[in-house]
N, CA and C atoms as an extended XYZ file, in Angstrom:
582
Properties=species:S:1:pos:R:3:atomname:S:1:resname:S:1:resid:I:1 pbc="F F F"
N         0.841       -1.192        0.000 N   THR     1
C         0.000        0.000        0.000 CA  THR     1
C         0.880        1.248        0.000 C   THR     1
N         0.496        2.230       -0.773 N   ARG     2
C         1.286        3.465       -0.879 CA  ARG     2
C         1.101        4.311        0.373 C   ARG     2
N         2.221        4.744        0.933 N   ARG     3
C         2.201        5.573        2.143 CA  ARG     3
C         3.194        6.708        1.966 C   ARG     3
N         3.037        7.733        2.805 N   GLY     4
C         3.959        8.849        2.815 CA  GLY     4
C         3.774        9.650        4.088 C   GLY     4
N         4.601       10.676        4.236 N   LEU     5
C         4.539       11.559        5.400 CA  LEU     5
C         4.518       12.989        4.874 C   LEU     5
N         3.451       13.706        5.203 N   THR     6
C         3.213       15.020        4.625 CA  THR     6
C         2.958       16.051        5.710 C   THR     6
N         3.471       17.267        5.503 N   LEU     7
C         3.090       18.404        6.327 CA  LEU     7
C         1.943       19.088        5.594 C   LEU     7
N         0.768       19.085        6.202 N   ALA     8
C        -0.440       19.538        5.531 CA  ALA     8
C        -1.132       20.645        6.312 C   ALA     8
N        -1.745       21.566        5.562 N   ALA     9
C        -2.602       22.607        6.136 CA  ALA     9
C        -4.019       22.328        5.651 C   ALA     9
N        -4.936       22.191        6.561 N   ARG    10
C        -6.329       21.903        6.198 CA  ARG    10
C        -6.982       23.155        5.616 C   ARG    10
N        -7.876       22.951        4.659 N   ILE    11
C        -8.625       24.060        4.068 CA  ILE    11
C        -9.627       24.568        5.112 C   ILE    11
N        -9.652       25.872        5.333 N   ALA    12
C       -10.525       26.493        6.345 CA  ALA    12
C       -12.000       26.300        5.984 C   ALA    12
N       -12.889       26.360        6.974 N   PRO    13
C       -14.314       26.107        6.730 CA  PRO    13
C       -14.951       26.986        5.651 C   PRO    13
N       -14.669       28.268        5.613 N   GLY    14
C       -15.290       29.143        4.616 CA  GLY    14
C       -14.944       28.738        3.192 C   GLY    14
N       -13.657       28.717        2.835 N   PRO    15
C       -13.288       28.267        1.493 CA  PRO    15
C       -13.730       26.834        1.204 C   PRO    15
N       -13.680       25.980        2.215 N   ARG    16
C       -14.054       24.573        2.018 CA  ARG    16
C       -15.527       24.447        1.640 C   ARG    16
N       -16.393       25.204        2.304 N   SER    17
C       -17.826       25.155        2.014 CA  SER    17
C       -18.116       25.631        0.591 C   SER    17
N       -17.515       26.748        0.199 N   ALA    18
C       -17.709       27.266       -1.158 CA  ALA    18
C       -17.160       26.284       -2.189 C   ALA    18
N       -16.050       25.677       -1.889 N   LEU    19
C       -15.431       24.705       -2.785 CA  LEU    19
C       -16.319       23.483       -2.968 C   LEU    19
N       -16.867       22.957       -1.888 N   MET    20
C       -17.694       21.754       -1.980 CA  MET    20
C       -18.948       22.010       -2.814 C   MET    20
N       -19.499       23.225       -2.742 N   THR    21
C       -20.653       23.568       -3.573 CA  THR    21
C       -20.270       23.511       -5.049 C   THR    21
N       -19.129       24.101       -5.392 N   ALA    22
C       -18.667       24.080       -6.790 CA  ALA    22
C       -18.362       22.662       -7.245 C   ALA    22
N       -17.757       21.869       -6.394 N   LEU    23
C       -17.390       20.503       -6.770 CA  LEU    23
C       -18.603       19.608       -6.964 C   LEU    23
N       -19.653       19.834       -6.183 N   SER    24
C       -20.849       19.002       -6.360 CA  SER    24
C       -21.475       19.280       -7.732 C   SER    24
N       -21.430       20.544       -8.188 N   ALA    25
C       -21.927       20.863       -9.529 CA  ALA    25
C       -21.008       20.264      -10.592 C   ALA    25
N       -19.719       20.344      -10.360 N   LEU    26
C       -18.740       19.845      -11.327 CA  LEU    26
C       -18.860       18.335      -11.521 C   LEU    26
N       -19.054       17.612      -10.456 N   THR    27
C       -19.035       16.159      -10.516 CA  THR    27
C       -20.428       15.544      -10.640 C   THR    27
N       -21.456       16.390      -10.775 N   TYR    28
C       -22.824       15.890      -10.946 CA  TYR    28
C       -22.861       14.920      -12.130 C   TYR    28
N       -23.394       13.746      -11.897 N   ASP    29
C       -23.550       12.721      -12.925 CA  ASP    29
C       -22.208       12.276      -13.536 C   ASP    29
N       -21.163       12.321      -12.744 N   GLU    30
C       -19.844       11.838      -13.181 CA  GLU    30
C       -19.318       10.832      -12.151 C   GLU    30
N       -19.831        9.597      -12.171 N   PRO    31
C       -19.409        8.612      -11.170 CA  PRO    31
C       -17.938        8.221      -11.272 C   PRO    31
N       -17.298        8.510      -12.380 N   GLY    32
C       -15.886        8.175      -12.543 CA  GLY    32
C       -14.939        9.180      -11.914 C   GLY    32
N       -15.487       10.213      -11.290 N   VAL    33
C       -14.654       11.222      -10.631 CA  VAL    33
C       -14.701       10.983       -9.124 C   VAL    33
N       -13.534       10.772       -8.544 N   TYR    34
C       -13.430       10.609       -7.088 CA  TYR    34
C       -13.302       11.998       -6.474 C   TYR    34
N       -14.300       12.372       -5.703 N   LEU    35
C       -14.307       13.662       -5.022 CA  LEU    35
C       -13.716       13.472       -3.626 C   LEU    35
N       -12.664       14.207       -3.317 N   TYR    36
C       -12.062       14.092       -1.998 CA  TYR    36
C       -13.079       14.498       -0.935 C   TYR    36
N       -13.195       13.728        0.139 N   PRO    37
C       -14.095       14.140        1.222 CA  PRO    37
C       -13.563       15.413        1.898 C   PRO    37
N       -14.471       16.166        2.490 N   GLU    38
C       -14.071       17.418        3.147 CA  GLU    38
C       -12.924       17.206        4.132 C   GLU    38
N       -12.949       16.102        4.868 N   ALA    39
C       -11.919       15.842        5.883 CA  ALA    39
C       -10.537       15.622        5.271 C   ALA    39
N       -10.485       15.353        3.960 N   SER    40
C        -9.207       15.098        3.295 CA  SER    40
C        -8.609       16.333        2.636 C   SER    40
N        -9.390       17.397        2.488 N   LEU    41
C        -8.929       18.566        1.742 CA  LEU    41
C        -7.803       19.271        2.478 C   LEU    41
N        -6.703       19.478        1.769 N   HIS    42
C        -5.529       20.083        2.388 CA  HIS    42
C        -4.606       20.676        1.333 C   HIS    42
N        -3.763       21.547        1.775 N   VAL    43
C        -2.659       22.067        0.979 CA  VAL    43
C        -1.403       21.413        1.531 C   VAL    43
N        -0.582       20.871        0.645 N   THR    44
C         0.684       20.292        1.093 CA  THR    44
C         1.683       21.419        1.316 C   THR    44
N         2.106       21.569        2.548 N   VAL    45
C         3.131       22.559        2.879 CA  VAL    45
C         4.488       22.017        2.442 C   VAL    45
N         4.762       20.760        2.805 N   GLN    46
C         6.008       20.103        2.410 CA  GLN    46
C         5.805       18.601        2.520 C   GLN    46
N         6.132       17.894        1.477 N   SER    47
C         6.126       16.446        1.546 CA  SER    47
C         7.442       16.015        2.187 C   SER    47
N         7.360       15.268        3.284 N   LEU    48
C         8.564       14.780        3.956 CA  LEU    48
C         8.999       13.454        3.346 C   LEU    48
N         8.041       12.574        3.103 N   VAL    49
C         8.282       11.303        2.412 CA  VAL    49
C         7.197       11.208        1.347 C   VAL    49
N         7.598       11.218        0.073 N   GLN    50
C         6.641       11.118       -1.025 CA  GLN    50
C         5.804        9.858       -0.866 C   GLN    50
N         4.505        9.960       -1.150 N   VAL    51
C         3.644        8.787       -1.106 CA  VAL    51
C         4.109        7.831       -2.206 C   VAL    51
N         4.464        6.616       -1.780 N   GLN    52
C         5.006        5.627       -2.712 CA  GLN    52
C         4.836        4.230       -2.137 C   GLN    52
N         5.024        3.232       -2.980 N   ASP    53
C         4.874        1.845       -2.549 CA  ASP    53
C         5.955        1.412       -1.571 C   ASP    53
N         7.159        1.889       -1.771 N   ASP    54
C         8.290        1.419       -0.960 CA  ASP    54
C         8.744        2.459        0.065 C   ASP    54
N         7.804        3.136        0.697 N   ALA    55
C         8.148        4.214        1.628 CA  ALA    55
C         8.543        3.725        3.019 C   ALA    55
N         8.318        2.468        3.336 N   GLN    56
C         8.519        1.990        4.709 CA  GLN    56
C         9.912        2.273        5.280 C   GLN    56
N        10.999        2.095        4.534 N   PRO    57
C        12.305        2.419        5.121 CA  PRO    57
C        12.414        3.897        5.559 C   PRO    57
N        11.846        4.799        4.756 N   LEU    58
C        11.873        6.214        5.147 CA  LEU    58
C        10.877        6.501        6.267 C   LEU    58
N         9.717        5.856        6.229 N   LEU    59
C         8.731        6.069        7.289 CA  LEU    59
C         9.238        5.555        8.635 C   LEU    59
N        10.159        4.617        8.616 N   ALA    60
C        10.772        4.143        9.862 CA  ALA    60
C        11.571        5.255       10.539 C   ALA    60
N        11.912        6.291        9.757 N   LEU    61
C        12.649        7.454       10.282 CA  LEU    61
C        11.709        8.609       10.661 C   LEU    61
N        10.426        8.311       10.826 N   ARG    62
C         9.414        9.333       11.118 CA  ARG    62
C         9.845       10.254       12.256 C   ARG    62
N        10.334        9.710       13.345 N   ALA    63
C        10.740       10.538       14.486 CA  ALA    63
C        11.867       11.490       14.099 C   ALA    63
N        12.799       11.029       13.263 N   ASP    64
C        13.889       11.891       12.805 CA  ASP    64
C        13.359       13.042       11.945 C   ASP    64
N        12.415       12.745       11.063 N   PHE    65
C        11.812       13.798       10.239 CA  PHE    65
C        11.127       14.843       11.122 C   PHE    65
N        10.347       14.360       12.079 N   LEU    66
C         9.625       15.290       12.949 CA  LEU    66
C        10.583       16.103       13.820 C   LEU    66
N        11.645       15.469       14.307 N   ASP    67
C        12.650       16.209       15.087 CA  ASP    67
C        13.311       17.303       14.254 C   ASP    67
N        13.502       17.034       12.960 N   ALA    68
C        14.152       18.009       12.080 CA  ALA    68
C        13.254       19.205       11.793 C   ALA    68
N        11.958       18.968       11.602 N   VAL    69
C        11.065       20.069       11.205 CA  VAL    69
C        10.420       20.796       12.382 C   VAL    69
N        10.365       20.171       13.534 N   ARG    70
C         9.681       20.763       14.689 CA  ARG    70
C        10.193       22.166       15.034 C   ARG    70
N        11.511       22.387       15.162 N   PRO    71
C        11.968       23.735       15.518 CA  PRO    71
C        11.614       24.790       14.455 C   PRO    71
N        11.651       24.385       13.197 N   VAL    72
C        11.310       25.316       12.114 CA  VAL    72
C         9.850       25.721       12.222 C   VAL    72
N         8.976       24.751       12.395 N   LEU    73
C         7.547       25.043       12.463 CA  LEU    73
C         7.187       25.846       13.706 C   LEU    73
N         7.844       25.581       14.813 N   ARG    74
C         7.538       26.308       16.054 CA  ARG    74
C         7.899       27.784       15.970 C   ARG    74
N         8.875       28.137       15.141 N   ARG    75
C         9.263       29.547       15.051 CA  ARG    75
C         8.714       30.248       13.804 C   ARG    75
N         7.936       29.520       13.009 N   SER    76
C         7.396       30.088       11.777 CA  SER    76
C         6.088       30.824       12.047 C   SER    76
N         5.887       31.942       11.342 N   PRO    77
C         4.632       32.691       11.504 CA  PRO    77
C         3.510       32.046       10.700 C   PRO    77
N         2.269       32.354       11.041 N   PRO    78
C         1.153       31.928       10.202 CA  PRO    78
C         1.322       32.506        8.797 C   PRO    78
N         0.660       31.887        7.834 N   PHE    79
C         0.710       32.411        6.469 CA  PHE    79
C        -0.700       32.426        5.884 C   PHE    79
N        -0.891       33.357        4.965 N   GLY    80
C        -2.196       33.503        4.342 CA  GLY    80
C        -2.235       32.860        2.969 C   GLY    80
N        -3.414       32.379        2.614 N   LEU    81
C        -3.650       31.811        1.285 CA  LEU    81
C        -4.974       32.341        0.750 C   LEU    81
N        -4.987       32.642       -0.520 N   VAL    82
C        -6.226       32.962       -1.218 CA  VAL    82
C        -6.554       31.762       -2.097 C   VAL    82
N        -7.746       31.219       -1.908 N   CYS    83
C        -8.200       30.064       -2.690 CA  CYS    83
C        -8.970       30.609       -3.887 C   CYS    83
N        -8.345       30.516       -5.065 N   TRP    84
C        -8.884       31.202       -6.231 CA  TRP    84
C        -8.830       30.301       -7.463 C   TRP    84
N        -9.953       29.729       -7.812 N   GLY    85
C       -10.076       29.023       -9.073 CA  GLY    85
C        -9.776       27.538       -9.004 C   GLY    85
N       -10.405       26.827       -9.919 N   LEU    86
C       -10.145       25.406      -10.124 CA  LEU    86
C        -9.440       25.244      -11.455 C   LEU    86
N        -8.585       24.261      -11.519 N   THR    87
C        -7.922       23.929      -12.778 CA  THR    87
C        -7.861       22.420      -12.897 C   THR    87
N        -7.748       21.951      -14.109 N   GLY    88
C        -7.690       20.519      -14.333 CA  GLY    88
C        -6.321       20.104      -14.835 C   GLY    88
N        -5.929       18.912      -14.479 N   SER    89
C        -4.717       18.303      -15.022 CA  SER    89
C        -5.153       17.005      -15.695 C   SER    89
N        -4.218       16.255      -16.169 N   ARG    90
C        -4.513       14.973      -16.818 CA  ARG    90
C        -5.183       14.000      -15.849 C   ARG    90
N        -4.842       14.100      -14.562 N   ASP    91
C        -5.302       13.130      -13.576 CA  ASP    91
C        -6.262       13.661      -12.530 C   ASP    91
N        -6.363       15.001      -12.410 N   ALA    92
C        -7.057       15.528      -11.235 CA  ALA    92
C        -7.621       16.922      -11.479 C   ALA    92
N        -8.425       17.348      -10.508 N   VAL    93
C        -8.900       18.730      -10.420 CA  VAL    93
C        -8.211       19.343       -9.214 C   VAL    93
N        -7.680       20.547       -9.397 N   LEU    94
C        -6.930       21.211       -8.341 CA  LEU    94
C        -7.571       22.530       -7.961 C   LEU    94
N        -7.582       22.822       -6.671 N   LEU    95
C        -7.913       24.151       -6.163 CA  LEU    95
C        -6.617       24.940       -6.190 C   LEU    95
N        -6.649       26.116       -6.799 N   GLN    96
C        -5.461       26.966       -6.867 CA  GLN    96
C        -5.386       27.814       -5.601 C   GLN    96
N        -4.263       27.731       -4.929 N   GLY    97
C        -4.051       28.526       -3.734 CA  GLY    97
C        -2.865       29.455       -3.946 C   GLY    97
N        -3.032       30.691       -3.568 N   TYR    98
C        -1.974       31.686       -3.767 CA  TYR    98
C        -1.585       32.294       -2.425 C   TYR    98
N        -0.309       32.184       -2.064 N   PRO    99
C         0.150       32.800       -0.814 CA  PRO    99
C        -0.024       34.319       -0.871 C   PRO    99
N        -0.372       34.894        0.267 N   THR   100
C        -0.579       36.343        0.333 CA  THR   100
C         0.717       37.096        0.606 C   THR   100
N         1.757       36.383        0.987 N   ASP   101
C         3.058       37.007        1.243 CA  ASP   101
C         4.143       35.950        1.068 C   ASP   101
N         5.327       36.220        1.562 N   GLU   102
C         6.465       35.302        1.376 CA  GLU   102
C         6.599       34.251        2.477 C   GLU   102
N         5.710       34.263        3.460 N   ALA   103
C         5.871       33.380        4.629 CA  ALA   103
C         5.900       31.898        4.248 C   ALA   103
N         5.044       31.465        3.335 N   LEU   104
C         5.032       30.049        2.945 CA  LEU   104
C         6.317       29.678        2.212 C   LEU   104
N         6.791       30.541        1.324 N   ASP   105
C         8.056       30.281        0.626 CA  ASP   105
C         9.207       30.158        1.620 C   ASP   105
N         9.252       31.069        2.591 N   HIS   106
C        10.306       31.024        3.613 CA  HIS   106
C        10.197       29.749        4.450 C   HIS   106
N         8.969       29.380        4.796 N   LEU   107
C         8.766       28.162        5.575 CA  LEU   107
C         9.262       26.938        4.809 C   LEU   107
N         8.890       26.827        3.544 N   ARG   108
C         9.336       25.679        2.744 CA  ARG   108
C        10.852       25.637        2.620 C   ARG   108
N        11.472       26.777        2.373 N   ALA   109
C        12.938       26.814        2.253 CA  ALA   109
C        13.587       26.406        3.574 C   ALA   109
N        13.047       26.874        4.687 N   SER   110
C        13.601       26.531        6.008 CA  SER   110
C        13.418       25.051        6.318 C   SER   110
N        12.266       24.495        5.947 N   LEU   111
C        12.032       23.063        6.163 CA  LEU   111
C        13.004       22.223        5.345 C   LEU   111
N        13.197       22.592        4.088 N   GLN   112
C        14.119       21.845        3.225 CA  GLN   112
C        15.549       21.932        3.746 C   GLN   112
N        15.960       23.110        4.214 N   ALA   113
C        17.306       23.264        4.769 CA  ALA   113
C        17.471       22.409        6.022 C   ALA   113
N        16.451       22.372        6.863 N   ALA   114
C        16.516       21.568        8.090 CA  ALA   114
C        16.611       20.077        7.762 C   ALA   114
N        15.868       19.637        6.760 N   LEU   115
C        15.928       18.228        6.361 CA  LEU   115
C        17.302       17.876        5.794 C   LEU   115
N        17.877       18.777        5.034 N   LYS   116
C        19.222       18.541        4.495 CA  LYS   116
C        20.252       18.477        5.617 C   LYS   116
N        20.164       19.392        6.586 N   ARG   117
C        21.105       19.375        7.725 CA  ARG   117
C        20.990       18.079        8.521 C   ARG   117
N        19.785       17.530        8.579 N   ALA   118
C        19.550       16.296        9.344 CA  ALA   118
C        19.890       15.045        8.539 C   ALA   118
N        20.363       15.230        7.300 N   GLY   119
C        20.701       14.077        6.464 CA  GLY   119
C        19.483       13.368        5.898 C   GLY   119
N        18.372       14.089        5.784 N   LEU   120
C        17.136       13.486        5.301 CA  LEU   120
C        16.726       14.015        3.925 C   LEU   120
N        17.663       14.583        3.217 N   ALA   121
C        17.374       15.192        1.918 CA  ALA   121
C        16.974       14.170        0.859 C   ALA   121
N        17.304       12.893        1.061 N   GLN   122
C        16.976       11.893        0.054 CA  GLN   122
C        15.470       11.785       -0.164 C   GLN   122
N        14.689       12.233        0.797 N   ALA   123
C        13.238       12.145        0.675 CA  ALA   123
C        12.642       13.331       -0.082 C   ALA   123
N        13.407       14.391       -0.256 N   LEU   124
C        12.876       15.590       -0.901 CA  LEU   124
C        12.716       15.386       -2.397 C   LEU   124
N        11.611       15.871       -2.909 N   ASP   125
C        11.362       15.852       -4.346 CA  ASP   125
C        11.818       17.199       -4.882 C   ASP   125
N        13.006       17.226       -5.485 N   ASP   126
C        13.565       18.502       -5.934 CA  ASP   126
C        13.524       18.649       -7.455 C   ASP   126
N        12.581       17.918       -8.096 N   ARG   127
C        12.467       18.028       -9.546 CA  ARG   127
C        11.982       19.401       -9.972 C   ARG   127
N        11.246       20.061       -9.101 N   PHE   128
C        10.721       21.384       -9.419 CA  PHE   128
C        10.515       22.156       -8.127 C   PHE   128
N        10.501       23.473       -8.230 N   GLU   129
C        10.267       24.321       -7.076 CA  GLU   129
C         8.767       24.561       -6.947 C   GLU   129
N         8.236       24.353       -5.757 N   VAL   130
C         6.817       24.577       -5.514 CA  VAL   130
C         6.631       26.047       -5.164 C   VAL   130
N         5.864       26.749       -5.986 N   ALA   131
C         5.682       28.183       -5.779 CA  ALA   131
C         4.254       28.540       -5.414 C   ALA   131
N         3.331       27.601       -5.540 N   ILE   132
C         1.950       27.884       -5.192 CA  ILE   132
C         1.518       26.942       -4.082 C   ILE   132
N         0.255       26.965       -3.783 N   ALA   133
C        -0.263       26.125       -2.707 CA  ALA   133
C        -1.572       25.499       -3.168 C   ALA   133
N        -1.480       24.549       -4.072 N   HIS   134
C        -2.685       23.923       -4.601 CA  HIS   134
C        -3.181       22.809       -3.674 C   HIS   134
N        -4.419       22.436       -3.877 N   ALA   135
C        -4.992       21.289       -3.188 CA  ALA   135
C        -5.647       20.411       -4.242 C   ALA   135
N        -5.315       19.129       -4.249 N   THR   136
C        -6.002       18.194       -5.134 CA  THR   136
C        -7.369       17.936       -4.526 C   THR   136
N        -8.439       18.158       -5.314 N   VAL   137
C        -9.789       18.053       -4.770 CA  VAL   137
C       -10.616       16.942       -5.431 C   VAL   137
N       -10.160       16.448       -6.578 N   ALA   138
C       -10.854       15.354       -7.256 CA  ALA   138
C        -9.861       14.640       -8.165 C   ALA   138
N       -10.105       13.356       -8.385 N   ARG   139
C        -9.271       12.563       -9.298 CA  ARG   139
C       -10.175       11.781      -10.240 C   ARG   139
N        -9.660       11.544      -11.437 N   TYR   140
C       -10.411       10.790      -12.437 CA  TYR   140
C       -10.118        9.306      -12.265 C   TYR   140
N       -11.165        8.520      -12.000 N   ARG   141
C       -11.014        7.074      -11.859 CA  ARG   141
C       -11.446        6.337      -13.114 C   ARG   141
N       -12.233        7.004      -13.940 N   ALA   142
C       -12.768        6.399      -15.164 CA  ALA   142
C       -13.031        7.525      -16.163 C   ALA   142
N       -13.221        7.175      -17.418 N   PRO   143
C       -13.526        8.220      -18.404 CA  PRO   143
C       -14.796        8.993      -18.026 C   PRO   143
N       -14.804       10.266      -18.356 N   LEU   144
C       -15.947       11.121      -18.058 CA  LEU   144
C       -17.139       10.737      -18.941 C   LEU   144
N       -18.330       10.824      -18.387 N   ARG   145
C       -19.552       10.565      -19.165 CA  ARG   145
C       -19.823       11.706      -20.135 C   ARG   145
N       -19.608       12.930      -19.633 N   ASN   146
C       -19.902       14.105      -20.433 CA  ASN   146
C       -18.727       15.077      -20.342 C   ASN   146
N       -17.656       14.801      -21.065 N   PRO   147
C       -16.455       15.630      -20.953 CA  PRO   147
C       -16.695       17.098      -21.305 C   PRO   147
N       -17.571       17.382      -22.253 N   ALA   148
C       -17.824       18.777      -22.639 CA  ALA   148
C       -18.477       19.544      -21.492 C   ALA   148
N       -19.477       18.938      -20.836 N   ARG   149
C       -20.124       19.599      -19.696 CA  ARG   149
C       -19.134       19.780      -18.552 C   ARG   149
N       -18.336       18.750      -18.295 N   PHE   150
C       -17.343       18.809      -17.221 CA  PHE   150
C       -16.343       19.936      -17.489 C   PHE   150
N       -15.838       19.999      -18.715 N   ALA   151
C       -14.864       21.039      -19.077 CA  ALA   151
C       -15.474       22.434      -18.972 C   ALA   151
N       -16.730       22.570      -19.395 N   ALA   152
C       -17.397       23.877      -19.313 CA  ALA   152
C       -17.581       24.302      -17.857 C   ALA   152
N       -17.964       23.363      -17.014 N   CYS   153
C       -18.153       23.670      -15.589 CA  CYS   153
C       -16.812       24.012      -14.942 C   CYS   153
N       -15.781       23.250      -15.278 N   LEU   154
C       -14.445       23.535      -14.754 CA  LEU   154
C       -13.987       24.918      -15.203 C   LEU   154
N       -14.211       25.226      -16.475 N   ASP   155
C       -13.823       26.532      -17.007 CA  ASP   155
C       -14.590       27.659      -16.313 C   ASP   155
N       -15.855       27.412      -15.975 N   ALA   156
C       -16.664       28.426      -15.289 CA  ALA   156
C       -16.115       28.743      -13.901 C   ALA   156
N       -15.367       27.808      -13.324 N   HIS   157
C       -14.809       28.020      -11.973 CA  HIS   157
C       -13.317       28.337      -11.992 C   HIS   157
N       -12.775       28.590      -13.166 N   ARG   158
C       -11.342       28.891      -13.270 CA  ARG   158
C       -10.962       30.166      -12.520 C   ARG   158
N       -11.880       31.115      -12.444 N   GLN   159
C       -11.625       32.390      -11.760 CA  GLN   159
C       -12.547       32.606      -10.561 C   GLN   159
N       -13.076       31.535      -10.006 N   THR   160
C       -13.955       31.658       -8.844 CA  THR   160
C       -13.133       31.884       -7.586 C   THR   160
N       -13.512       32.893       -6.832 N   GLY   161
C       -12.880       33.130       -5.533 CA  GLY   161
C       -13.597       32.311       -4.472 C   GLY   161
N       -12.886       31.406       -3.846 N   PHE   162
C       -13.474       30.551       -2.814 CA  PHE   162
C       -13.235       31.098       -1.410 C   PHE   162
N       -12.411       32.123       -1.303 N   GLY   163
C       -12.165       32.731       -0.005 CA  GLY   163
C       -10.700       32.695        0.372 C   GLY   163
N       -10.409       33.368        1.449 N   ALA   164
C        -9.039       33.445        1.965 CA  ALA   164
C        -8.984       32.748        3.312 C   ALA   164
N        -7.791       32.378        3.689 N   MET   165
C        -7.599       31.732        4.988 CA  MET   165
C        -6.213       32.056        5.527 C   MET   165
N        -6.103       32.022        6.831 N   THR   166
C        -4.817       32.158        7.481 CA  THR   166
C        -4.478       30.815        8.110 C   THR   166
N        -3.352       30.263        7.720 N   VAL   167
C        -2.931       28.959        8.238 CA  VAL   167
C        -2.158       29.175        9.530 C   VAL   167
N        -2.709       28.667       10.607 N   THR   168
C        -2.071       28.785       11.924 CA  THR   168
C        -1.643       27.433       12.475 C   THR   168
N        -2.014       26.356       11.770 N   GLU   169
C        -1.657       25.009       12.214 CA  GLU   169
C        -1.275       24.160       11.017 C   GLU   169
N        -0.211       23.386       11.179 N   VAL   170
C         0.243       22.435       10.173 CA  VAL   170
C         0.291       21.066       10.842 C   VAL   170
N        -0.203       20.059       10.137 N   GLU   171
C        -0.203       18.701       10.660 CA  GLU   171
C         0.823       17.846        9.933 C   GLU   171
N         1.515       17.006       10.677 N   ALA   172
C         2.338       15.955       10.077 CA  ALA   172
C         1.430       14.736        9.990 C   ALA   172
N         1.197       14.265        8.747 N   VAL   173
C         0.227       13.194        8.529 CA  VAL   173
C         0.888       12.023        7.812 C   VAL   173
N         0.788       10.850        8.410 N   ASP   174
C         1.168        9.592        7.764 CA  ASP   174
C        -0.057        9.189        6.966 C   ASP   174
N         0.079        9.111        5.642 N   THR   175
C        -1.117        9.011        4.819 CA  THR   175
C        -0.933        8.175        3.564 C   THR   175
N        -2.056        7.888        2.933 N   ASP   176
C        -2.066        7.262        1.617 CA  ASP   176
C        -2.150        8.369        0.565 C   ASP   176
N        -2.280        7.993       -0.690 N   TRP   177
C        -2.298        8.941       -1.810 CA  TRP   177
C        -3.442        9.948       -1.702 C   TRP   177
N        -4.604        9.530       -1.162 N   PHE   178
C        -5.799       10.362       -1.125 CA  PHE   178
C        -6.031       11.033        0.224 C   PHE   178
N        -5.164       10.840        1.175 N   MET   179
C        -5.365       11.270        2.548 CA  MET   179
C        -6.745       10.823        3.035 C   MET   179
N        -7.011        9.552        2.791 N   THR   180
C        -8.274        8.945        3.193 CA  THR   180
C        -8.417        9.038        4.709 C   THR   180
N        -9.524        9.641        5.199 N   PRO   181
C        -9.645        9.849        6.656 CA  PRO   181
C        -9.401        8.611        7.507 C   PRO   181
N        -9.886        7.451        7.079 N   ARG   182
C        -9.705        6.255        7.920 CA  ARG   182
C        -8.280        5.706        7.859 C   ARG   182
N        -7.502        6.129        6.869 N   LEU   183
C        -6.125        5.639        6.722 CA  LEU   183
C        -5.069        6.671        7.119 C   LEU   183
N        -5.477        7.936        7.203 N   ALA   184
C        -4.529        8.994        7.557 CA  ALA   184
C        -4.398        9.078        9.079 C   ALA   184
N        -3.156        9.241        9.519 N   ARG   185
C        -2.901        9.362       10.963 CA  ARG   185
C        -2.095       10.621       11.214 C   ARG   185
N        -2.676       11.538       11.995 N   VAL   186
C        -1.958       12.753       12.355 CA  VAL   186
C        -0.910       12.379       13.404 C   VAL   186
N         0.358       12.577       13.063 N   CYS   187
C         1.457       12.244       13.972 CA  CYS   187
C         1.712       13.372       14.967 C   CYS   187
N         1.547       14.602       14.485 N   GLU   188
C         1.806       15.759       15.340 CA  GLU   188
C         1.176       16.991       14.705 C   GLU   188
N         0.722       17.914       15.570 N   ARG   189
C         0.191       19.206       15.116 CA  ARG   189
C         1.155       20.298       15.558 C   ARG   189
N         1.408       21.217       14.650 N   PHE   190
C         2.327       22.317       14.939 CA  PHE   190
C         1.560       23.637       14.820 C   PHE   190
N         1.598       24.435       15.862 N   HIS   191
C         0.957       25.750       15.837 CA  HIS   191
C         1.992       26.784       15.383 C   HIS   191
N         1.642       27.498       14.330 N   LEU   192
C         2.538       28.519       13.805 CA  LEU   192
C         2.346       29.798       14.617 C   LEU   192
N         3.426       30.268       15.208 N   ARG   193
C         3.334       31.450       16.074 CA  ARG   193
C         4.272       32.559       15.644 C   ARG   193
N         5.382       32.163       15.002 N   GLY   194
C         6.354       33.177       14.583 CA  GLY   194
C         7.090       33.672       15.725 C   GLY   194
């Protein structure tokens, strides 16, 4: 079973409610689309161990990962996100999140530096720099019944403002690919205080 360790920020109630309304319209009569449950919706702050089939050797180092990131998270300030628009990829529907300042970028850079100092850099995915704060909100499990309607609905929400939020808590979650509530385990909660 695919597992990983992720630092996640949950989507706040206001944006989450507006998002779920849009998603119910988007996925109406599309049984091949897996809609993430509200409890699973999150923005990945930093993946500590990529979700993968062979993650167990790295997950055995869970305490080391948490020891490395704990001081960074304890001294980091809250950060703001604007949840603005839905976009589609080949595999999923994403909520676009935009940081309101540089705090999230600084937090990610500090977390990556701490992991490197702790000798845990092998787990970092450095193929690309993460500059936004998206949330995967739906995945395609089967071909769409009505791709034209789905695309039109998705396009109608490309510029929808779902609301803003201030992230004051980050969770370290041992999880599967979908952050399935019954399979996800919160290892630790970190309050951002700055």
